[in-house]
Coordinates of C-alpha atoms and ligand atoms in Angstrom, one line a residue:
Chain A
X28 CA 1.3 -12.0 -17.6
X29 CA 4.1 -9.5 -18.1
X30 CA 4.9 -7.1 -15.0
X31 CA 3.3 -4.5 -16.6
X32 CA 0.3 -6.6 -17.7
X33 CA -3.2 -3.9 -17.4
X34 CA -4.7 -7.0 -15.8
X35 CA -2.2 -7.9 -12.8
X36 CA -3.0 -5.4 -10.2
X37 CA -6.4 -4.8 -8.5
X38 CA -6.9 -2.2 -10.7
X39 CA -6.6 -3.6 -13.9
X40 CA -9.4 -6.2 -12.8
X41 CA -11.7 -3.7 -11.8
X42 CA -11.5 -2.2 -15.2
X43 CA -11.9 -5.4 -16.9
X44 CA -15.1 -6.2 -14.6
X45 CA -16.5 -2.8 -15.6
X46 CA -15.9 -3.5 -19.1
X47 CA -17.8 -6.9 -19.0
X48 CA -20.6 -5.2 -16.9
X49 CA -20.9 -2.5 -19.6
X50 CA -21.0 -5.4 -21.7
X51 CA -23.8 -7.0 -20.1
X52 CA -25.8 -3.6 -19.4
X53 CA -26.0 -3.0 -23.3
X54 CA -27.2 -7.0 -23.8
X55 CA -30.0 -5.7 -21.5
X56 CA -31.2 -3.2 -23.7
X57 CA -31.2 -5.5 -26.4
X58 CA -32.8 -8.6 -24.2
X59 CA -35.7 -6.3 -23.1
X60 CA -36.7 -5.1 -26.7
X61 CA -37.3 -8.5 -27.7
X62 CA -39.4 -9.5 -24.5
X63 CA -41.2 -6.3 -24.9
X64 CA -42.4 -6.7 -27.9
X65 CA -44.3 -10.2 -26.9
X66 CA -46.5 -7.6 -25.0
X67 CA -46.7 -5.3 -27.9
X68 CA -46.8 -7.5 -31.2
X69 CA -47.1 -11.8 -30.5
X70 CA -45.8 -11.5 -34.1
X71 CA -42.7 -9.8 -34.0
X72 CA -41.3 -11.6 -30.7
X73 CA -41.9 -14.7 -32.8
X74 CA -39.9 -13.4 -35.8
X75 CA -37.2 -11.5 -33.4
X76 CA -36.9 -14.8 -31.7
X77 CA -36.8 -17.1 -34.4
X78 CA -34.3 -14.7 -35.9
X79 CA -32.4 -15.1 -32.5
X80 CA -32.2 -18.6 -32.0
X81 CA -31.2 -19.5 -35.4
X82 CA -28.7 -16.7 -36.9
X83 CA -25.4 -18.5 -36.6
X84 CA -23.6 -15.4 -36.0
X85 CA -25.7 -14.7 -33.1
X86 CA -25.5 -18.5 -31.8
X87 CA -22.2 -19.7 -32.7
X88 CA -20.3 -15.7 -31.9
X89 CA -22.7 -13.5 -30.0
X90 CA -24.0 -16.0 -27.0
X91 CA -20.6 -17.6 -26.4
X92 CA -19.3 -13.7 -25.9
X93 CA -22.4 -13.4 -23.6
X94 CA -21.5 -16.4 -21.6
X95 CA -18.1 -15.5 -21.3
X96 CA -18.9 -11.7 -20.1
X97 CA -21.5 -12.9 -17.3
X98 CA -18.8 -16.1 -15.9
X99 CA -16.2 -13.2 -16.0
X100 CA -18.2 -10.9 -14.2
X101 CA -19.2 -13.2 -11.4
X102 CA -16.4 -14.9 -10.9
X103 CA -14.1 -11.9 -11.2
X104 CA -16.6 -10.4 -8.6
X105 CA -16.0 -13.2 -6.1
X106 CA -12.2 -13.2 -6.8
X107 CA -12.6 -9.2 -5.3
X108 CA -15.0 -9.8 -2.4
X109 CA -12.5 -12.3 -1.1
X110 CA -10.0 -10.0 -1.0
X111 CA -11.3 -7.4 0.3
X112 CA -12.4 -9.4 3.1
X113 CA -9.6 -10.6 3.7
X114 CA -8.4 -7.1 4.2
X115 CA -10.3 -6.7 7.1
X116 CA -10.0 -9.6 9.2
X117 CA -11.1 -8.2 12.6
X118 CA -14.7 -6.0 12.2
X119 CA -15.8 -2.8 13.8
X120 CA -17.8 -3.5 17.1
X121 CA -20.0 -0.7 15.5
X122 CA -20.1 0.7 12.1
X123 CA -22.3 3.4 10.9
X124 CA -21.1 2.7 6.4
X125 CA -24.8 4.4 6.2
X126 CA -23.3 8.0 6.9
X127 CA -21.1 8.1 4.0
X128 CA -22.2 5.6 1.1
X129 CA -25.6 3.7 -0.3
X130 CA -26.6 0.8 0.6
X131 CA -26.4 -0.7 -2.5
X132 CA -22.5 -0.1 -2.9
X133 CA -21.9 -2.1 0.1
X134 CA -24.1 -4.8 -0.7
X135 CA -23.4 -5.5 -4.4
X136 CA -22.3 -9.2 -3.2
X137 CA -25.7 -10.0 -2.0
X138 CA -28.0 -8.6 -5.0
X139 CA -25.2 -10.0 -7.5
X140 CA -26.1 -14.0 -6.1
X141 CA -29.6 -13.1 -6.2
X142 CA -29.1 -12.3 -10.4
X143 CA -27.0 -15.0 -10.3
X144 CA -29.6 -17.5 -8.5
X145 CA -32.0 -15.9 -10.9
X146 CA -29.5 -16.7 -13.7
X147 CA -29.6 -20.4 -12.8
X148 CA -33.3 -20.7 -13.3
X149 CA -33.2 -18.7 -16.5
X150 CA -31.2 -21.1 -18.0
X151 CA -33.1 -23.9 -16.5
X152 CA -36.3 -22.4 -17.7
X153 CA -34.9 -21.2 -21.1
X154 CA -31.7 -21.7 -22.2
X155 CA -31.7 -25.5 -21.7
X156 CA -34.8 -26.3 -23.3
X157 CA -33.8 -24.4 -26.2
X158 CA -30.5 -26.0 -26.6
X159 CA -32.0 -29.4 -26.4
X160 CA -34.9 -28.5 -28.5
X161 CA -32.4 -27.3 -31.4
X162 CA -29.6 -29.3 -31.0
X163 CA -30.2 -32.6 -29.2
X164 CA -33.9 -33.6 -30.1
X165 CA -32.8 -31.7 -33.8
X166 CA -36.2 -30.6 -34.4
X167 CA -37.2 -28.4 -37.1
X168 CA -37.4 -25.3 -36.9
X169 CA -40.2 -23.5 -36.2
X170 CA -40.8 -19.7 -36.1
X171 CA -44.0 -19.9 -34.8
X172 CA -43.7 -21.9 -31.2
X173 CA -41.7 -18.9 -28.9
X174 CA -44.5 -17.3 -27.9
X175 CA -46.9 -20.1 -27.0
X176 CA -44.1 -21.3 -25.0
X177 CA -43.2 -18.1 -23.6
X178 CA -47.1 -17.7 -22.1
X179 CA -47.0 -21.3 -20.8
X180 CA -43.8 -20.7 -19.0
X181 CA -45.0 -17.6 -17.1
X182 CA -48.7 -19.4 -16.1
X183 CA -47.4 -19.8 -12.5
X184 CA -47.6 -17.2 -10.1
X185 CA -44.6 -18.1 -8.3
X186 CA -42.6 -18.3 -11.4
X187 CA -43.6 -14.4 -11.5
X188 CA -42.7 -13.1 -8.5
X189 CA -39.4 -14.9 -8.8
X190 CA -38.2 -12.7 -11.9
X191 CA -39.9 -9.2 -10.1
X192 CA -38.0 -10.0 -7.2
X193 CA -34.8 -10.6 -9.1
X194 CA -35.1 -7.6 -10.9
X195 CA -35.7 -5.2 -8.6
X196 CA -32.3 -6.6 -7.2
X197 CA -30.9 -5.9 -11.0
X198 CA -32.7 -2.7 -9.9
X199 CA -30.2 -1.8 -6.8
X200 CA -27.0 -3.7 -8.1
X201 CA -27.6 -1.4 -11.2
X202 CA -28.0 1.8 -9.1
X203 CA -24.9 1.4 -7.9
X204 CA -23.0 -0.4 -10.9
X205 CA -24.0 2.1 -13.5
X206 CA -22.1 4.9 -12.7
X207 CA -19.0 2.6 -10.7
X208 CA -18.6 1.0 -14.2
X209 CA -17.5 4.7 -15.8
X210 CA -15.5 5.2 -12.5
X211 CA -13.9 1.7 -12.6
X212 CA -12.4 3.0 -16.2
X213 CA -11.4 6.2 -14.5
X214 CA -14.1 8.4 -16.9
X215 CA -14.3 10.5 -13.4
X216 CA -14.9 13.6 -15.5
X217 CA -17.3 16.9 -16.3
X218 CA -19.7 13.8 -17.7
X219 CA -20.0 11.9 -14.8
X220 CA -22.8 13.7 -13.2
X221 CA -25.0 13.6 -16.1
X222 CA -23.8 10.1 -17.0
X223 CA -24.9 9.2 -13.2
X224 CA -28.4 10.6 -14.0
X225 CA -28.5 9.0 -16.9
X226 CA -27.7 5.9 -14.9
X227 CA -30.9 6.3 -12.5
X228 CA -32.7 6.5 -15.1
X229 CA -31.6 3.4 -16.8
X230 CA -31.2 1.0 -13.9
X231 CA -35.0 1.9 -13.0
X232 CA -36.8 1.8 -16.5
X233 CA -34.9 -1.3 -17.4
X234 CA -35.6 -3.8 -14.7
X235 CA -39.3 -2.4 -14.5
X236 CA -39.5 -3.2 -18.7
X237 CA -38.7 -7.1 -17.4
X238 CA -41.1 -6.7 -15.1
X239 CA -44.0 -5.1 -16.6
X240 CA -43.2 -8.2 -19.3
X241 CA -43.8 -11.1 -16.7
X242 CA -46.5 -9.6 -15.0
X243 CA -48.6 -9.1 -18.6
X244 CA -47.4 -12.6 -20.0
X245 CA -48.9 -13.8 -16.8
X246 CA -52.2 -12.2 -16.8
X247 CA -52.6 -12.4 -20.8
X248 CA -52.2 -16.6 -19.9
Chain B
X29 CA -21.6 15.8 30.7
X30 CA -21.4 12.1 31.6
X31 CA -20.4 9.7 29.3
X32 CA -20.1 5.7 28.9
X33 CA -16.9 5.1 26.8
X34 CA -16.4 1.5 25.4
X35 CA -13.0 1.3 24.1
X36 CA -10.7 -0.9 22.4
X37 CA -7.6 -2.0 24.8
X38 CA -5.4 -4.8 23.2
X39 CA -2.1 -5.2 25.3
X40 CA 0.1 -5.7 22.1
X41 CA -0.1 -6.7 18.4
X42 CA -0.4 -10.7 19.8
X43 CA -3.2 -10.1 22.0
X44 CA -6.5 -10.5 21.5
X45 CA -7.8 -7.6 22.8
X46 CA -11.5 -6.8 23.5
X47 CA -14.2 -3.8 24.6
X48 CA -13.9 -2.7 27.8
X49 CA -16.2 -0.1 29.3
X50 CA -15.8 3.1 31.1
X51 CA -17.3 5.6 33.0
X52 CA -16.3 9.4 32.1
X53 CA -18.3 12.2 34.0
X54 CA -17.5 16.0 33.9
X55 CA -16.5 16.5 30.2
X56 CA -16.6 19.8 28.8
X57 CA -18.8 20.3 25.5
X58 CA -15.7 22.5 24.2
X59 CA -12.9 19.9 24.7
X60 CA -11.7 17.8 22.2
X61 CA -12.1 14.7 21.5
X62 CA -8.4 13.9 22.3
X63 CA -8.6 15.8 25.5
X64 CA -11.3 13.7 26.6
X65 CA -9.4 10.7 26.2
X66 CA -6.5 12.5 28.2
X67 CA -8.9 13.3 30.9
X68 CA -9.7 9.5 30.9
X69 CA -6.3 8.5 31.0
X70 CA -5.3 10.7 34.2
X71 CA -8.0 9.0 35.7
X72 CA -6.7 5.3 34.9
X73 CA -3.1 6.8 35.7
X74 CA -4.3 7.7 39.2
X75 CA -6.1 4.5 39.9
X76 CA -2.6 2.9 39.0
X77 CA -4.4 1.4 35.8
X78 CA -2.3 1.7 32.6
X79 CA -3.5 4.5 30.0
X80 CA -5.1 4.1 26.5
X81 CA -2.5 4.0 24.0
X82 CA -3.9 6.8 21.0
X83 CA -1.7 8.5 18.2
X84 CA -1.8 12.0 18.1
X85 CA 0.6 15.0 17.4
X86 CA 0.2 18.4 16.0
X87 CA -3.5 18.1 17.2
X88 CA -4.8 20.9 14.9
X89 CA -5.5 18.4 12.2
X90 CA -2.3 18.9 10.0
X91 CA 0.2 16.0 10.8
X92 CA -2.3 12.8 10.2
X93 CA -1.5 11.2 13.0
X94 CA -4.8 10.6 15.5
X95 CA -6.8 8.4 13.9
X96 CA -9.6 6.6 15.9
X97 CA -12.9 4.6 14.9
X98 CA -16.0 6.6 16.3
X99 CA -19.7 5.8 16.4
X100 CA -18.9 3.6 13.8
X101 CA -17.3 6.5 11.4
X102 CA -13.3 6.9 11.3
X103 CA -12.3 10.3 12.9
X104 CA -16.0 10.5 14.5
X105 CA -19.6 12.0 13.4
X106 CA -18.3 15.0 11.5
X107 CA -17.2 15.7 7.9
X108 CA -13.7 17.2 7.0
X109 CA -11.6 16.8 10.3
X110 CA -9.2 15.0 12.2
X111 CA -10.3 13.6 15.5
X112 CA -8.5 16.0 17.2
X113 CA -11.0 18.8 15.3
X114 CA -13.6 16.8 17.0
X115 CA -15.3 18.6 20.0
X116 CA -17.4 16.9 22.8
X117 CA -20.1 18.9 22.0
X118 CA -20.9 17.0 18.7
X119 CA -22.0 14.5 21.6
X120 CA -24.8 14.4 24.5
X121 CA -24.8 13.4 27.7
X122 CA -25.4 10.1 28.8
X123 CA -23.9 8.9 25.4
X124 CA -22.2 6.0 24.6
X125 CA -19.5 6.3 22.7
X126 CA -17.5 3.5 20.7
X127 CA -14.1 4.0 20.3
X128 CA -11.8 1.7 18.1
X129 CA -8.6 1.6 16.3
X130 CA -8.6 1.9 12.4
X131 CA -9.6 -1.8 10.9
X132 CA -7.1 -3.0 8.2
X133 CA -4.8 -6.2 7.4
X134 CA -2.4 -3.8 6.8
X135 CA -3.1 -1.5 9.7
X136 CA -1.9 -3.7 12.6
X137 CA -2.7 -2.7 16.2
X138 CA 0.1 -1.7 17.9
X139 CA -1.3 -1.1 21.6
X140 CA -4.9 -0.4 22.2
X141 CA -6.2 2.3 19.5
X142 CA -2.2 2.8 17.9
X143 CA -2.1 1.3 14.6
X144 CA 0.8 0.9 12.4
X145 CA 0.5 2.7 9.3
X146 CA 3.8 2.3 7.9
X147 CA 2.3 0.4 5.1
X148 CA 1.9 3.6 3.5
X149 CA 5.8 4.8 4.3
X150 CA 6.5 1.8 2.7
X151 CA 4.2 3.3 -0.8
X152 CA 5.1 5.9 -0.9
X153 CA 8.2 4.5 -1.0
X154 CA 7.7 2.5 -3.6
X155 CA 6.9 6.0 -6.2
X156 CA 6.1 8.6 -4.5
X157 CA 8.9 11.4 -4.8
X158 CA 10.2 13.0 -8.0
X159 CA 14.0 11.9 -8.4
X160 CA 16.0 15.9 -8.6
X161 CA 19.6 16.3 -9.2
X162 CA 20.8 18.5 -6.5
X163 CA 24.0 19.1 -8.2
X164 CA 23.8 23.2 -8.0
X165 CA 22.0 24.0 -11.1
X166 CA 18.8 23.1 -10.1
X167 CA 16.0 24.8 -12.4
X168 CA 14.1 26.7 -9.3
X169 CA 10.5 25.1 -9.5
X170 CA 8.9 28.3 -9.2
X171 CA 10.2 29.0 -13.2
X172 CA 8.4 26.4 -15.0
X173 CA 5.1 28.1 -16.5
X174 CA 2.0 25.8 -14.9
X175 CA -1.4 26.1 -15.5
X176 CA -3.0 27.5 -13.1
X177 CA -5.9 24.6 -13.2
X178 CA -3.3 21.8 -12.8
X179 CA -1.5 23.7 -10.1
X180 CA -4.5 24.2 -8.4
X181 CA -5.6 20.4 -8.4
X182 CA -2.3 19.2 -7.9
X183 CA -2.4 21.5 -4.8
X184 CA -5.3 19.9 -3.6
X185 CA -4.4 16.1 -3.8
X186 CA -1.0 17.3 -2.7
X187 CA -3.0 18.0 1.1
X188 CA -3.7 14.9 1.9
X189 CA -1.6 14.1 5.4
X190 CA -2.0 10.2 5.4
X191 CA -4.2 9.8 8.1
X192 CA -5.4 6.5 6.9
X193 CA -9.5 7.6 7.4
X194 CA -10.1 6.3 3.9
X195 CA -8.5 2.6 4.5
X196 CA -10.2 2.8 8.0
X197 CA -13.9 4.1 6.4
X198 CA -13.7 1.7 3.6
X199 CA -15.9 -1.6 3.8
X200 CA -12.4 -3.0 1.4
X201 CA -9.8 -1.5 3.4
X202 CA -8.8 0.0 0.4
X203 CA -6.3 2.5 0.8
X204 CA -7.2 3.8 -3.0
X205 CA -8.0 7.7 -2.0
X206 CA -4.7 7.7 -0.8
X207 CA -2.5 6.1 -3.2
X208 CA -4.1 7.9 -5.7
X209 CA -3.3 11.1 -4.4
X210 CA 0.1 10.9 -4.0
X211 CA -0.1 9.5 -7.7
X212 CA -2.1 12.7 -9.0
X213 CA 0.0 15.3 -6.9
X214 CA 2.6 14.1 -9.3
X215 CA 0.9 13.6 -12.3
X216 CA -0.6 16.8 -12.5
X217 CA 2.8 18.5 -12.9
X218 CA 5.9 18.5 -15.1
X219 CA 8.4 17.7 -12.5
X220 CA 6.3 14.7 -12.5
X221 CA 6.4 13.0 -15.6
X222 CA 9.8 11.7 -16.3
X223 CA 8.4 9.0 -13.3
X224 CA 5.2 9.0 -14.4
X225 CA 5.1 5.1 -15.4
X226 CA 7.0 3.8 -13.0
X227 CA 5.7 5.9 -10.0
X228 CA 1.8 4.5 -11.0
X229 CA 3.0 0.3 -11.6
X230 CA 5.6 0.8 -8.5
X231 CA 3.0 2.7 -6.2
X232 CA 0.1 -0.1 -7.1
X233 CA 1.9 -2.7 -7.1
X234 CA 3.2 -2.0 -3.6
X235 CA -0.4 -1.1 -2.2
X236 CA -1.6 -4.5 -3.5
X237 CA 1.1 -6.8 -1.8
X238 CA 0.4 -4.5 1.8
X239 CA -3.0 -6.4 1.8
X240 CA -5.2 -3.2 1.5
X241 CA -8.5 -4.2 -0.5
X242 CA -10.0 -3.1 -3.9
X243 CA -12.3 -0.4 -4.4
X244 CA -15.9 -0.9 -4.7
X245 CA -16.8 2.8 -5.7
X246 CA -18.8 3.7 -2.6
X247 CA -17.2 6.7 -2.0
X248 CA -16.9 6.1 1.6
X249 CA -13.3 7.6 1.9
X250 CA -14.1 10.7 -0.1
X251 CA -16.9 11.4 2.6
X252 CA -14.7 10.4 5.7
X253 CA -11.7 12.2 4.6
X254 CA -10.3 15.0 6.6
X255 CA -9.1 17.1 3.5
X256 CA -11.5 16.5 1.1
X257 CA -10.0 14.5 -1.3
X258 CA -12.2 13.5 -4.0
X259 CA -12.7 10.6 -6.2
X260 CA -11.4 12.1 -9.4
X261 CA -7.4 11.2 -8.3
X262 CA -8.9 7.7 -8.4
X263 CA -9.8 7.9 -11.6
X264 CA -6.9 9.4 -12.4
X265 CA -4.9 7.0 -10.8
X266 CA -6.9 4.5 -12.9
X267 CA -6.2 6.3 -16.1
X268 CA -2.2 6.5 -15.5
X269 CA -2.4 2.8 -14.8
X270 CA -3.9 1.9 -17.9
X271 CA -1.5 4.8 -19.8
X272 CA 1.5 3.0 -18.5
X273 CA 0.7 -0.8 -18.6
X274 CA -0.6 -0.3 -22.4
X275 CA 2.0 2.1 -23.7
X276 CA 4.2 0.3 -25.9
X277 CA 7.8 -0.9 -24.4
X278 CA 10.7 1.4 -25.2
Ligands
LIG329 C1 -26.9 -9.1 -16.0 C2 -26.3 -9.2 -14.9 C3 -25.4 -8.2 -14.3 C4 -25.1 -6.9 -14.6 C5 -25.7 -6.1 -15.8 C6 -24.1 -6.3 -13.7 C7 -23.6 -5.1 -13.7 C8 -22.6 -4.6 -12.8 C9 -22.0 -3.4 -12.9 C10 -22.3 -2.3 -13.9 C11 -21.0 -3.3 -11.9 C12 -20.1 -2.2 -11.6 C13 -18.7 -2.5 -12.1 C14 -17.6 -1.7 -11.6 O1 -17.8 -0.9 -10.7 O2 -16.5 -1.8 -12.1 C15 -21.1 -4.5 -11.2 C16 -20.3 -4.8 -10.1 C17 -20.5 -6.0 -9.4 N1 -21.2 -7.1 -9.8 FE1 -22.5 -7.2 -11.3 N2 -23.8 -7.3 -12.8 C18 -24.6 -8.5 -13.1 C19 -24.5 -9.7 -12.5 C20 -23.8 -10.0 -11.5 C21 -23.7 -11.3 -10.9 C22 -24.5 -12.5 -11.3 C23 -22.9 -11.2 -9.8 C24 -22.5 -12.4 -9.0 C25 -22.4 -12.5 -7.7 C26 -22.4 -9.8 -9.7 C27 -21.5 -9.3 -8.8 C28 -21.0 -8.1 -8.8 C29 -20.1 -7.6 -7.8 C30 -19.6 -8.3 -6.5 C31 -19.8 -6.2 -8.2 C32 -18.9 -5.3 -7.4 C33 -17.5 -5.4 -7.6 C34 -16.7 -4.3 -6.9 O3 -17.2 -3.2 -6.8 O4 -15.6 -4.6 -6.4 N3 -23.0 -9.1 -10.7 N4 -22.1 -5.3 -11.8
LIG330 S1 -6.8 10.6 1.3 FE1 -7.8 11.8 3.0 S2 -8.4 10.1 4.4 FE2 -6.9 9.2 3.0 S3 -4.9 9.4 4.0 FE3 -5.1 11.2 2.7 S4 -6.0 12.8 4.1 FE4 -6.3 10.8 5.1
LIG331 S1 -3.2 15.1 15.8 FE1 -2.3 15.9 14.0 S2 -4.0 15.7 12.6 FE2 -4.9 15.1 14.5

């Protein structure tokens, strides 16, 4: 890129994380209406999902963009932890990083593999299936199988405490993420308070939505 | 009081240095920190043992240069000072007390607890100055109308004295708090915008190749820093970066 390239420096890559973060924070919204509404209306997840896995616009544009963001934001997060541990290469005997920041800033590494471990067996449980039911196996379609599926798939117990445990890591990656994302893109301004509150509040209620979902689908099996 | 001291002594920038412990009795609650560690060293003088290297100057927390790792916290377990605003009595006896030099690629140890902080000589370099003609006809500063807001904010970034607290209390090393500002000290005003572009790329670009890390948005430095500078200059070092990278190319 060009010496003045936005995405050269440090900087620049930070912005671009928090822009696929923000990204992936809005998907969430959208990802947790749909798995709601299995609790709500058996009905309408069907016809939501059916609507989801068949739209071409959704497949073909929307889930390749989705893909992207979360590879991006992983990898680009790995690319930074590297680096900044390089910048340290001899550690503090002792280290008290409690007296001036959360402990979720520090460890955004650690719950960001746990989504990401949890990521691998969403795809494994989900993603997969679906793509070989659609495209390899070619079956028809059929709007009514997502839910059946859906209850079958959260019959184990273990299964279930896999996803609460990965979302209350969402949970903490989130209470710290949420408001860095508006930093990152230097909105540092008579907002950021509110938009900080705001970002409690989001990074609790969403991640319990997921939950509350797996824990009903499990005992409505 | 009595105190244990464990303290960082590394020979030269190629040792490996290593904790060594001490023994410190009689300190005053109402020294400082610095004259603590002076006590200790006429100690190790009269023993014949060689003293422990530590920066300091002005010692009234204006020139930057004492810099120390405390308890874990960079200048020690206050808020808003320079080690050598620390006082003994923020201690107790029998305490032990960890002291180490500031932790950075970029920070090399010199001798013991000295660290080189010429990486940030070497940014400042790199942008941070406005370029003034001193032919004679100098417009006097004083005449260009400011409001009072920017002045005021530019005032503030403008007090940071380069300790290095930030770098040191950062889990990334970053040195983020400080580049940003001696970017915003600048920004803020008209004197400097004829630079502005150049000082931001130039001033990032250099803090980058010194090694320092990224930031992660903990906020660490803000807390740790002696003059309070805040997390807004980062932003606003953010938002002059992305002003000059994605203006278009005269
Ligand atoms: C749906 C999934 C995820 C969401 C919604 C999300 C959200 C966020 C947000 C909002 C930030 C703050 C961005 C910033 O400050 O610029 C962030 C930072 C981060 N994320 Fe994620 N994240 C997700 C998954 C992951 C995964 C799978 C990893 C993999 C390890 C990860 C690693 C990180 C790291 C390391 C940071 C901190 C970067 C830094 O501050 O230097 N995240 N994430
Ligand atoms: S920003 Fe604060 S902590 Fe960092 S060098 Fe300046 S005065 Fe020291
Ligand atoms: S010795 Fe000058 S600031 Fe501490």
């Amino acid at each position: 890129m060009s010496k003045s390239g936005l995405f050269r420096l440090t900087i620049g890559r930070k912005i671009a994380m928090a822009l696929s973060a923000l990204f992936l924070m809005i998907f969430l919204l959208q990802h947790l209406t749909i798995n709601f509404s299995a609790v709500v209306s058996p009905d309408t997840f069907n016809e939501l999902s059916h609507f989801m896995g068949t739209n071409p616009v959704i497949q073909f544009f929307a889930q390749p963009i989705l893909i992207f963001a979360v590879v991006f934001h992983f990898v680009m997060g790995f690319i930074l932890e590297i680096r900044n541990r390089k910048a340290r290469p001899i550690n503090y005997a002792k280290n008290n990083g409690a007296a001036n920041s959360t402990w979720m800033s520090r460890n955004m590494i650690y719950s960001g593999l746990v989504i990401l471990a949890f990521l691998v067996l969403h795809f494994i449980d989900f993603w997969l299936p679906e793509m070989n039911y659609k495209y390899i196996e070619m079956n028809a379609a059929d709007p009514n199988r997502y839910y059946e599926e859906l209850l079958h798939k959260f019959a184990h117990p273990a299964r279930v405490i896999a996803y609460v445990v990965a979302f209350i890591l969402l949970a903490l990656h989130l209470l710290h993420g949420f408001g860095s994302a508006f930093q990152s893109m230097g909105q540092n301004n008579k907002y950021i308070d509110s938009l900080k509150k705001f970002g409690v509040f989001y990074s609790i209620v969403v991640p319990l939505g997921f939950i509350i979902t797996a824990i009903a689908l499990y005992l409505q099996h | 009081m009595n105190l244990k001291l464990k303290i960082w002594r590394q020979k030269n920038s190629n040792d490996k240095g290593k904790i060594v412990d001490y023994a410190i009795s009689d300190i005053e609650p109402d020294m400082s920190f610095l004259e603590m560690l002076d006590v200790l060293n006429d100690e190790l003088i009269n023993k014949g043992e060689t003293p422990v290297a530590f920066d300091h100057d002005c010692r009234e927390g204006i020139c930057g240069s004492c810099s120390l790792f405390i308890n874990g916290r960079a200048h020690g377990p206050d808020t808003g000072i320079a080690t050598c605003q620390l006082h003994m009595r923020k201690f107790k006896d029998g305490d032990t007390i960890y002291i180490e030099p500031f932790r950075a690629r970029a920070f090399p140890v010199i001798k013991d607890l000295a660290v080189d902080r010429s990486a940030f000589d070497r940014i400042q370099h790199a942008g941070g100055y406005v370029s003034v003609n001193t032919s004679g006809n100098t417009q006097d500063a004083n005449n260009i109308p400011i409001p009072k807001e920017n002045a005021d904010t530019a005032f503030d970034s403008a007090t940071c004295i380069g300790c290095g607290a930030c770098v040191a209390a950062c889990k990334n090393s970053s040195a983020r708090l400080f580049v940003s500002a001696k970017v915003s000290q600048m920004a803020l005003l008209p004197q400097g915008q004829i630079e502005a572009k150049t000082r931001v790329l130039n001033m990032t670009e250099q803090m980058d190749k010194e090694g320092f890390g990224n930031c992660s948005n903990t906020g660490a430095c803000e807390v740790e820093c002696p003059k309070g500078i805040s997390l807004e200059n980062i932003a606003r070092q953010i938002r002059e970066y992305a002003k000059a990278t994605t203006a278009t190319k005269k």
